[in-house]
Amino acid sequence: MNAETKSSDALAALAAVIESRLPACGGDPEASYVARLLHKGPDAFLKKIGEEATEVVMAAKDADHGGDKAKVVYEVADLWFHSMIALAHYGLRPADVITELQRRAGTSGLEEKALRKALARETQSAGDAS
């Protein structure tokens, strides 16, 4: 089994656990941190995503100045975990994100950004015309 398959399997396994904590699946907010965040709703897990993103930035800045690079991995793991809670809430899975990343592979980031801006302008123009 290659590293890519292992990574995908690990994300799928974690996603399954998170999905099992959804209120619709009987997730118990008294027994599970994930169920508690999901029970509180988007404001709770979105706040955690913001906090974890900030902690990734701080760990990376520390690593740039001689700090432990392993802390970047630790904080990114927290960010991914909380992002996966958001995915589950919205009925999405890590595979959906991987599919999007694969779609973007080989596309210049500058081209992708320019295309998104053009599509946004197009959408806004269509909205303004109606």
PDB file of C-alpha atoms in Angstrom:
ATOM      1  CA  MET A   1       0.000   0.000   0.000  1.00  0.00           C
ATOM      2  CA  ASN A   2       1.463   3.353  -1.000  1.00  0.00           C
ATOM      3  CA  ALA A   3       1.487   6.517   1.103  1.00  0.00           C
ATOM      4  CA  GLU A   4      -1.295   8.117  -0.956  1.00  0.00           C
ATOM      5  CA  THR A   5      -3.619   5.156  -0.359  1.00  0.00           C
ATOM      6  CA  LYS A   6      -2.760   5.085   3.354  1.00  0.00           C
ATOM      7  CA  SER A   7      -3.516   8.809   3.624  1.00  0.00           C
ATOM      8  CA  SER A   8      -6.810   8.449   1.814  1.00  0.00           C
ATOM      9  CA  ASP A   9      -7.764   5.444   3.962  1.00  0.00           C
ATOM     10  CA  ALA A  10      -6.866   7.309   7.170  1.00  0.00           C
ATOM     11  CA  LEU A  11      -8.960  10.321   6.150  1.00  0.00           C
ATOM     12  CA  ALA A  12     -11.888   8.080   5.159  1.00  0.00           C
ATOM     13  CA  ALA A  13     -11.706   6.207   8.473  1.00  0.00           C
ATOM     14  CA  LEU A  14     -11.626   9.436  10.477  1.00  0.00           C
ATOM     15  CA  ALA A  15     -14.479  10.848   8.376  1.00  0.00           C
ATOM     16  CA  ALA A  16     -16.560   7.761   9.187  1.00  0.00           C
ATOM     17  CA  VAL A  17     -16.005   8.291  12.918  1.00  0.00           C
ATOM     18  CA  ILE A  18     -16.898  11.980  12.638  1.00  0.00           C
ATOM     19  CA  GLU A  19     -20.027  11.165  10.614  1.00  0.00           C
ATOM     20  CA  SER A  20     -21.089   8.689  13.300  1.00  0.00           C
ATOM     21  CA  ARG A  21     -21.128  11.615  15.742  1.00  0.00           C
ATOM     22  CA  LEU A  22     -23.627  13.640  13.713  1.00  0.00           C
ATOM     23  CA  PRO A  23     -26.872  14.358  15.589  1.00  0.00           C
ATOM     24  CA  ALA A  24     -28.789  12.459  12.880  1.00  0.00           C
ATOM     25  CA  CYS A  25     -26.646   9.393  13.646  1.00  0.00           C
ATOM     26  CA  GLY A  26     -27.268   9.618  17.384  1.00  0.00           C
ATOM     27  CA  GLY A  27     -24.054  11.430  18.314  1.00  0.00           C
ATOM     28  CA  ASP A  28     -24.111  12.093  22.074  1.00  0.00           C
ATOM     29  CA  PRO A  29     -22.863  15.591  22.988  1.00  0.00           C
ATOM     30  CA  GLU A  30     -22.285  14.379  26.562  1.00  0.00           C
ATOM     31  CA  ALA A  31     -19.965  11.573  25.432  1.00  0.00           C
ATOM     32  CA  SER A  32     -18.154  13.018  22.400  1.00  0.00           C
ATOM     33  CA  TYR A  33     -16.257  16.229  21.667  1.00  0.00           C
ATOM     34  CA  VAL A  34     -17.172  15.972  17.972  1.00  0.00           C
ATOM     35  CA  ALA A  35     -20.860  15.394  18.777  1.00  0.00           C
ATOM     36  CA  ARG A  36     -20.752  18.400  21.126  1.00  0.00           C
ATOM     37  CA  LEU A  37     -19.349  20.672  18.390  1.00  0.00           C
ATOM     38  CA  LEU A  38     -21.873  19.368  15.862  1.00  0.00           C
ATOM     39  CA  HIS A  39     -24.722  19.758  18.357  1.00  0.00           C
ATOM     40  CA  LYS A  40     -23.737  23.392  19.000  1.00  0.00           C
ATOM     41  CA  GLY A  41     -23.871  24.053  15.259  1.00  0.00           C
ATOM     42  CA  PRO A  42     -21.696  25.808  12.708  1.00  0.00           C
ATOM     43  CA  ASP A  43     -20.685  28.729  14.916  1.00  0.00           C
ATOM     44  CA  ALA A  44     -18.894  26.317  17.277  1.00  0.00           C
ATOM     45  CA  PHE A  45     -16.893  24.347  14.730  1.00  0.00           C
ATOM     46  CA  LEU A  46     -16.252  27.340  12.474  1.00  0.00           C
ATOM     47  CA  LYS A  47     -14.789  29.205  15.445  1.00  0.00           C
ATOM     48  CA  LYS A  48     -12.502  26.198  16.078  1.00  0.00           C
ATOM     49  CA  ILE A  49     -11.402  26.212  12.433  1.00  0.00           C
ATOM     50  CA  GLY A  50     -10.456  29.892  12.757  1.00  0.00           C
ATOM     51  CA  GLU A  51      -8.542  29.226  15.975  1.00  0.00           C
ATOM     52  CA  GLU A  52      -6.708  26.267  14.476  1.00  0.00           C
ATOM     53  CA  ALA A  53      -5.813  28.203  11.320  1.00  0.00           C
ATOM     54  CA  THR A  54      -4.285  30.910  13.499  1.00  0.00           C
ATOM     55  CA  GLU A  55      -2.327  28.275  15.424  1.00  0.00           C
ATOM     56  CA  VAL A  56      -0.969  26.886  12.129  1.00  0.00           C
ATOM     57  CA  VAL A  57       0.262  30.358  11.211  1.00  0.00           C
ATOM     58  CA  MET A  58       1.862  30.852  14.628  1.00  0.00           C
ATOM     59  CA  ALA A  59       3.582  27.435  14.508  1.00  0.00           C
ATOM     60  CA  ALA A  60       4.893  28.144  11.017  1.00  0.00           C
ATOM     61  CA  LYS A  61       6.212  31.546  12.080  1.00  0.00           C
ATOM     62  CA  ASP A  62       7.932  29.889  15.058  1.00  0.00           C
ATOM     63  CA  ALA A  63       9.431  27.241  12.743  1.00  0.00           C
ATOM     64  CA  ASP A  64      10.821  30.030  10.543  1.00  0.00           C
ATOM     65  CA  HIS A  65      12.747  31.243  13.585  1.00  0.00           C
ATOM     66  CA  GLY A  66      14.168  27.931  14.768  1.00  0.00           C
ATOM     67  CA  GLY A  67      11.053  26.513  16.406  1.00  0.00           C
ATOM     68  CA  ASP A  68       9.978  22.885  16.206  1.00  0.00           C
ATOM     69  CA  LYS A  69       8.633  22.088  12.719  1.00  0.00           C
ATOM     70  CA  ALA A  70       6.699  19.163  14.203  1.00  0.00           C
ATOM     71  CA  LYS A  71       4.369  21.730  15.781  1.00  0.00           C
ATOM     72  CA  VAL A  72       3.321  22.770  12.272  1.00  0.00           C
ATOM     73  CA  VAL A  73       2.241  19.181  11.589  1.00  0.00           C
ATOM     74  CA  TYR A  74       0.416  19.005  14.936  1.00  0.00           C
ATOM     75  CA  GLU A  75      -1.491  22.234  14.276  1.00  0.00           C
ATOM     76  CA  VAL A  76      -2.315  21.326  10.671  1.00  0.00           C
ATOM     77  CA  ALA A  77      -3.697  18.015  11.972  1.00  0.00           C
ATOM     78  CA  ASP A  78      -5.985  19.983  14.308  1.00  0.00           C
ATOM     79  CA  LEU A  79      -7.044  22.235  11.424  1.00  0.00           C
ATOM     80  CA  TRP A  80      -7.787  19.286   9.152  1.00  0.00           C
ATOM     81  CA  PHE A  81      -9.702  17.529  11.928  1.00  0.00           C
ATOM     82  CA  HIS A  82     -11.959  20.504  12.592  1.00  0.00           C
ATOM     83  CA  SER A  83     -12.378  21.107   8.853  1.00  0.00           C
ATOM     84  CA  MET A  84     -13.529  17.496   8.536  1.00  0.00           C
ATOM     85  CA  ILE A  85     -16.201  18.206  11.152  1.00  0.00           C
ATOM     86  CA  ALA A  86     -17.440  21.037   8.912  1.00  0.00           C
ATOM     87  CA  LEU A  87     -17.395  18.716   5.890  1.00  0.00           C
ATOM     88  CA  ALA A  88     -19.497  16.146   7.764  1.00  0.00           C
ATOM     89  CA  HIS A  89     -21.976  18.804   8.869  1.00  0.00           C
ATOM     90  CA  TYR A  90     -22.492  19.833   5.245  1.00  0.00           C
ATOM     91  CA  GLY A  91     -22.777  16.245   3.995  1.00  0.00           C
ATOM     92  CA  LEU A  92     -19.336  16.290   2.369  1.00  0.00           C
ATOM     93  CA  ARG A  93     -16.317  14.015   2.692  1.00  0.00           C
ATOM     94  CA  PRO A  94     -12.535  14.326   2.411  1.00  0.00           C
ATOM     95  CA  ALA A  95     -12.829  12.543  -0.948  1.00  0.00           C
ATOM     96  CA  ASP A  96     -14.725  15.591  -2.239  1.00  0.00           C
ATOM     97  CA  VAL A  97     -11.779  17.813  -1.329  1.00  0.00           C
ATOM     98  CA  ILE A  98      -9.302  15.360  -2.851  1.00  0.00           C
ATOM     99  CA  THR A  99     -11.343  15.313  -6.069  1.00  0.00           C
ATOM    100  CA  GLU A 100     -11.219  19.105  -6.192  1.00  0.00           C
ATOM    101  CA  LEU A 101      -7.455  19.120  -5.598  1.00  0.00           C
ATOM    102  CA  GLN A 102      -7.015  16.528  -8.363  1.00  0.00           C
ATOM    103  CA  ARG A 103      -9.136  18.684 -10.678  1.00  0.00           C
ATOM    104  CA  ARG A 104      -6.770  21.577 -10.021  1.00  0.00           C
ATOM    105  CA  ALA A 105      -3.609  19.518 -10.561  1.00  0.00           C
ATOM    106  CA  GLY A 106      -1.617  20.799 -13.489  1.00  0.00           C
ATOM    107  CA  THR A 107      -3.482  24.107 -13.485  1.00  0.00           C
ATOM    108  CA  SER A 108      -1.510  27.206 -12.712  1.00  0.00           C
ATOM    109  CA  GLY A 109      -2.628  28.754  -9.448  1.00  0.00           C
ATOM    110  CA  LEU A 110      -2.566  32.133 -11.177  1.00  0.00           C
ATOM    111  CA  GLU A 111      -4.811  30.832 -13.971  1.00  0.00           C
ATOM    112  CA  GLU A 112      -7.189  29.256 -11.432  1.00  0.00           C
ATOM    113  CA  LYS A 113      -7.455  32.518  -9.491  1.00  0.00           C
ATOM    114  CA  ALA A 114      -8.010  34.557 -12.670  1.00  0.00           C
ATOM    115  CA  LEU A 115     -10.731  32.137 -13.791  1.00  0.00           C
ATOM    116  CA  ARG A 116     -12.509  32.378 -10.415  1.00  0.00           C
ATOM    117  CA  LYS A 117     -12.409  36.193 -10.594  1.00  0.00           C
ATOM    118  CA  ALA A 118     -13.804  36.161 -14.146  1.00  0.00           C
ATOM    119  CA  LEU A 119     -16.605  33.782 -13.132  1.00  0.00           C
ATOM    120  CA  ALA A 120     -17.434  35.955 -10.114  1.00  0.00           C
ATOM    121  CA  ARG A 121     -17.617  39.059 -12.328  1.00  0.00           C
ATOM    122  CA  GLU A 122     -19.828  37.163 -14.775  1.00  0.00           C
ATOM    123  CA  THR A 123     -22.148  36.038 -11.990  1.00  0.00           C
ATOM    124  CA  GLN A 124     -22.359  39.538 -10.551  1.00  0.00           C
ATOM    125  CA  SER A 125     -23.060  41.038 -13.995  1.00  0.00           C
ATOM    126  CA  ALA A 126     -25.856  38.516 -14.546  1.00  0.00           C
ATOM    127  CA  GLY A 127     -27.293  39.381 -11.121  1.00  0.00           C
ATOM    128  CA  ASP A 128     -27.100  43.103 -11.813  1.00  0.00           C
ATOM    129  CA  ALA A 129     -28.908  42.642 -15.148  1.00  0.00           C
ATOM    130  CA  SER A 130     -31.918  40.955 -13.546  1.00  0.00           C
TER     131      SER A 130
END
